[in-house]
CSV table of C-alpha atoms in Angstrom, one decimal:
chain,number,residue,atom,x,y,z
C,1,MET,CA,-14.3,-45.2,-71.1
C,2,MET,CA,-11.8,-42.9,-72.7
C,3,ASN,CA,-8.1,-43.1,-73.3
C,4,VAL,CA,-6.8,-40.0,-71.7
C,5,THR,CA,-3.3,-38.5,-72.0
C,6,VAL,CA,-2.1,-35.9,-69.6
C,7,ILE,CA,0.9,-33.8,-70.6
C,8,GLY,CA,2.8,-32.7,-67.6
C,9,ALA,CA,3.4,-34.5,-64.3
C,10,GLY,CA,3.5,-31.6,-62.0
C,11,THR,CA,0.9,-30.6,-59.4
C,12,MET,CA,-1.9,-30.1,-61.8
C,13,GLY,CA,-1.0,-32.9,-64.2
C,14,ASN,CA,-0.8,-35.6,-61.6
C,15,GLY,CA,-4.0,-34.4,-60.0
C,16,ILE,CA,-5.8,-34.5,-63.4
C,17,ALA,CA,-4.3,-38.0,-64.1
C,18,HIS,CA,-5.6,-39.1,-60.7
C,19,VAL,CA,-9.2,-38.0,-61.2
C,20,PHE,CA,-9.4,-39.5,-64.7
C,21,ALA,CA,-8.0,-42.8,-63.5
C,22,GLN,CA,-10.3,-42.8,-60.5
C,23,ALA,CA,-13.2,-42.2,-62.8
C,24,GLY,CA,-12.5,-45.4,-64.7
C,25,HIS,CA,-10.5,-44.1,-67.7
C,26,ASP,CA,-7.2,-45.4,-69.0
C,27,VAL,CA,-4.6,-42.7,-68.5
C,28,VAL,CA,-1.1,-42.1,-69.9
C,29,MET,CA,0.8,-39.4,-68.1
C,30,MET,CA,3.6,-37.9,-70.2
C,31,ASP,CA,6.5,-35.7,-69.1
C,32,ARG,CA,10.0,-35.1,-70.4
C,33,SER,CA,11.4,-36.1,-67.0
C,34,SER,CA,11.2,-39.6,-65.7
C,35,ASP,CA,11.9,-38.3,-62.3
C,36,ALA,CA,8.9,-36.0,-62.5
C,37,LEU,CA,6.8,-39.0,-63.5
C,38,ASP,CA,8.1,-41.1,-60.6
C,39,ARG,CA,7.3,-38.2,-58.2
C,40,ALA,CA,3.8,-37.9,-59.7
C,41,LEU,CA,3.0,-41.6,-59.3
C,42,ALA,CA,4.2,-41.4,-55.7
C,43,THR,CA,2.0,-38.3,-55.1
C,44,ILE,CA,-1.1,-40.0,-56.7
C,45,GLY,CA,-0.5,-43.1,-54.5
C,46,LYS,CA,-0.2,-41.0,-51.3
C,47,ASN,CA,-3.3,-39.1,-52.2
C,48,MET,CA,-5.3,-42.2,-52.9
C,49,ASP,CA,-4.0,-43.8,-49.6
C,50,ARG,CA,-5.4,-40.7,-47.8
C,51,MET,CA,-8.7,-41.2,-49.6
C,52,VAL,CA,-8.7,-44.9,-48.5
C,53,SER,CA,-8.0,-44.0,-44.9
C,54,LYS,CA,-10.9,-41.5,-44.9
C,55,GLU,CA,-13.1,-44.1,-46.5
C,56,LYS,CA,-13.7,-42.0,-49.6
C,57,MET,CA,-12.2,-44.8,-51.8
C,58,SER,CA,-11.8,-48.5,-51.2
C,59,ALA,CA,-8.4,-50.2,-51.4
C,60,ALA,CA,-9.6,-52.2,-54.4
C,61,ASP,CA,-10.7,-49.1,-56.2
C,62,LYS,CA,-7.3,-47.5,-55.5
C,63,GLU,CA,-5.5,-50.5,-57.0
C,64,SER,CA,-7.9,-50.5,-60.0
C,65,ALA,CA,-7.3,-46.8,-60.6
C,66,LEU,CA,-3.5,-47.1,-60.3
C,67,GLY,CA,-3.7,-50.1,-62.7
C,68,ARG,CA,-5.3,-47.8,-65.3
C,69,LEU,CA,-2.4,-45.3,-65.0
C,70,THR,CA,0.8,-45.5,-67.1
C,71,THR,CA,3.6,-43.1,-67.7
C,72,THR,CA,6.0,-42.3,-70.6
C,73,THR,CA,8.5,-39.7,-71.7
C,74,ASP,CA,7.6,-40.4,-75.4
C,75,LEU,CA,4.9,-38.0,-76.7
C,76,SER,CA,4.2,-40.2,-79.8
C,77,ALA,CA,3.6,-43.2,-77.6
C,78,ALA,CA,1.6,-41.2,-75.1
C,79,VAL,CA,-1.0,-40.0,-77.6
C,80,ALA,CA,-1.1,-42.9,-80.0
C,81,GLN,CA,-4.5,-44.2,-78.6
C,82,ALA,CA,-5.8,-41.0,-77.0
C,83,SER,CA,-9.3,-39.8,-77.4
C,84,LEU,CA,-8.6,-36.8,-75.1
C,85,VAL,CA,-5.3,-35.1,-74.4
C,86,VAL,CA,-5.2,-32.6,-71.4
C,87,GLU,CA,-2.1,-30.4,-71.4
C,88,ALA,CA,-1.0,-29.3,-68.0
C,89,ALA,CA,2.4,-27.8,-68.6
C,90,THR,CA,3.9,-24.7,-67.1
C,91,GLU,CA,2.1,-21.4,-68.0
C,92,ASN,CA,4.4,-20.4,-70.7
C,93,VAL,CA,2.8,-19.4,-74.0
C,94,ASP,CA,5.7,-20.5,-76.2
C,95,LEU,CA,5.9,-23.9,-74.5
C,96,LYS,CA,2.1,-24.5,-74.9
C,97,LEU,CA,2.1,-23.5,-78.5
C,98,LYS,CA,5.0,-25.9,-79.2
C,99,ILE,CA,3.2,-28.7,-77.3
C,100,PHE,CA,-0.1,-28.1,-79.3
C,101,SER,CA,1.8,-28.0,-82.6
C,102,ASP,CA,3.4,-31.4,-81.7
C,103,LEU,CA,0.1,-32.8,-80.5
C,104,ASP,CA,-1.5,-31.8,-83.7
C,105,SER,CA,0.9,-33.9,-85.7
C,106,LYS,CA,1.0,-36.9,-83.4
C,107,ALA,CA,-2.5,-37.3,-81.9
C,108,PRO,CA,-5.3,-39.2,-83.7
C,109,ALA,CA,-7.4,-36.9,-86.0
C,110,ASN,CA,-10.5,-37.4,-83.8
C,111,CYS,CA,-8.7,-36.7,-80.6
C,112,ILE,CA,-9.8,-33.7,-78.5
C,113,LEU,CA,-6.9,-31.5,-77.4
C,114,ALA,CA,-7.5,-29.7,-74.1
C,115,THR,CA,-5.5,-27.2,-72.2
C,116,ASN,CA,-5.6,-26.5,-68.4
C,117,THR,CA,-4.3,-22.9,-68.9
C,118,SER,CA,-5.7,-20.2,-66.6
C,119,SER,CA,-4.3,-17.2,-68.5
C,120,ILE,CA,-3.5,-18.0,-72.1
C,121,SER,CA,-6.1,-17.5,-74.9
C,122,ILE,CA,-7.6,-20.9,-76.0
C,123,THR,CA,-8.0,-19.3,-79.5
C,124,ARG,CA,-4.3,-18.6,-79.6
C,125,ILE,CA,-3.4,-22.1,-78.5
C,126,ALA,CA,-5.9,-23.6,-81.0
C,127,ALA,CA,-4.3,-21.6,-83.8
C,128,ALA,CA,-1.1,-23.7,-83.3
C,129,THR,CA,-3.0,-26.6,-84.7
C,130,GLN,CA,-4.8,-27.6,-87.9
C,131,ARG,CA,-7.8,-28.6,-85.8
C,132,PRO,CA,-8.9,-25.5,-83.8
C,133,LYS,CA,-12.5,-26.8,-83.5
C,134,LYS,CA,-11.1,-29.8,-81.5
C,135,VAL,CA,-9.1,-27.6,-79.0
C,136,ILE,CA,-10.8,-26.8,-75.7
C,137,GLY,CA,-10.1,-25.2,-72.4
C,138,MET,CA,-10.5,-27.6,-69.4
C,139,HIS,CA,-9.3,-25.7,-66.3
C,140,PHE,CA,-9.0,-27.6,-63.1
C,141,MET,CA,-8.6,-26.0,-59.7
C,142,ASN,CA,-6.0,-27.2,-57.2
C,143,PRO,CA,-6.0,-29.6,-55.4
C,144,VAL,CA,-7.6,-31.4,-58.3
C,145,PRO,CA,-8.6,-34.7,-56.5
C,146,VAL,CA,-10.7,-32.9,-53.9
C,147,MET,CA,-12.3,-30.1,-56.0
C,148,LYS,CA,-15.7,-30.7,-57.4
C,149,LEU,CA,-16.0,-30.4,-61.1
């Protein structure tokens, strides 16, 4: 089991948090907006309800997955125990570079930093850190919970 932090609670972020929690990992979803986090949790719950109604997930598995998912607006708290951070913020290069610079100073040294970017160079993002060998691309397709990895 990993401790996974997902940065960004939008469409991609909540889908990524959903699949990691469903796979049995502890997940912290972080966003600057508590309203976005509330919407993300509601979306994840609705998506899991749909999976239960289609018999793709049991109600007990849904409750277990939701129990592994927490939220915060505090980046330091979000990454304190992370073994993997997946960034799923807006496709804005300056924003992503700032996030990765912040992650570099706050996440544990052994933590892998991943970006869900579809258009920005991973090398460019990695250069914003002191650990470029621990920065990877991990691009998910939407809708994340139904796409095969």
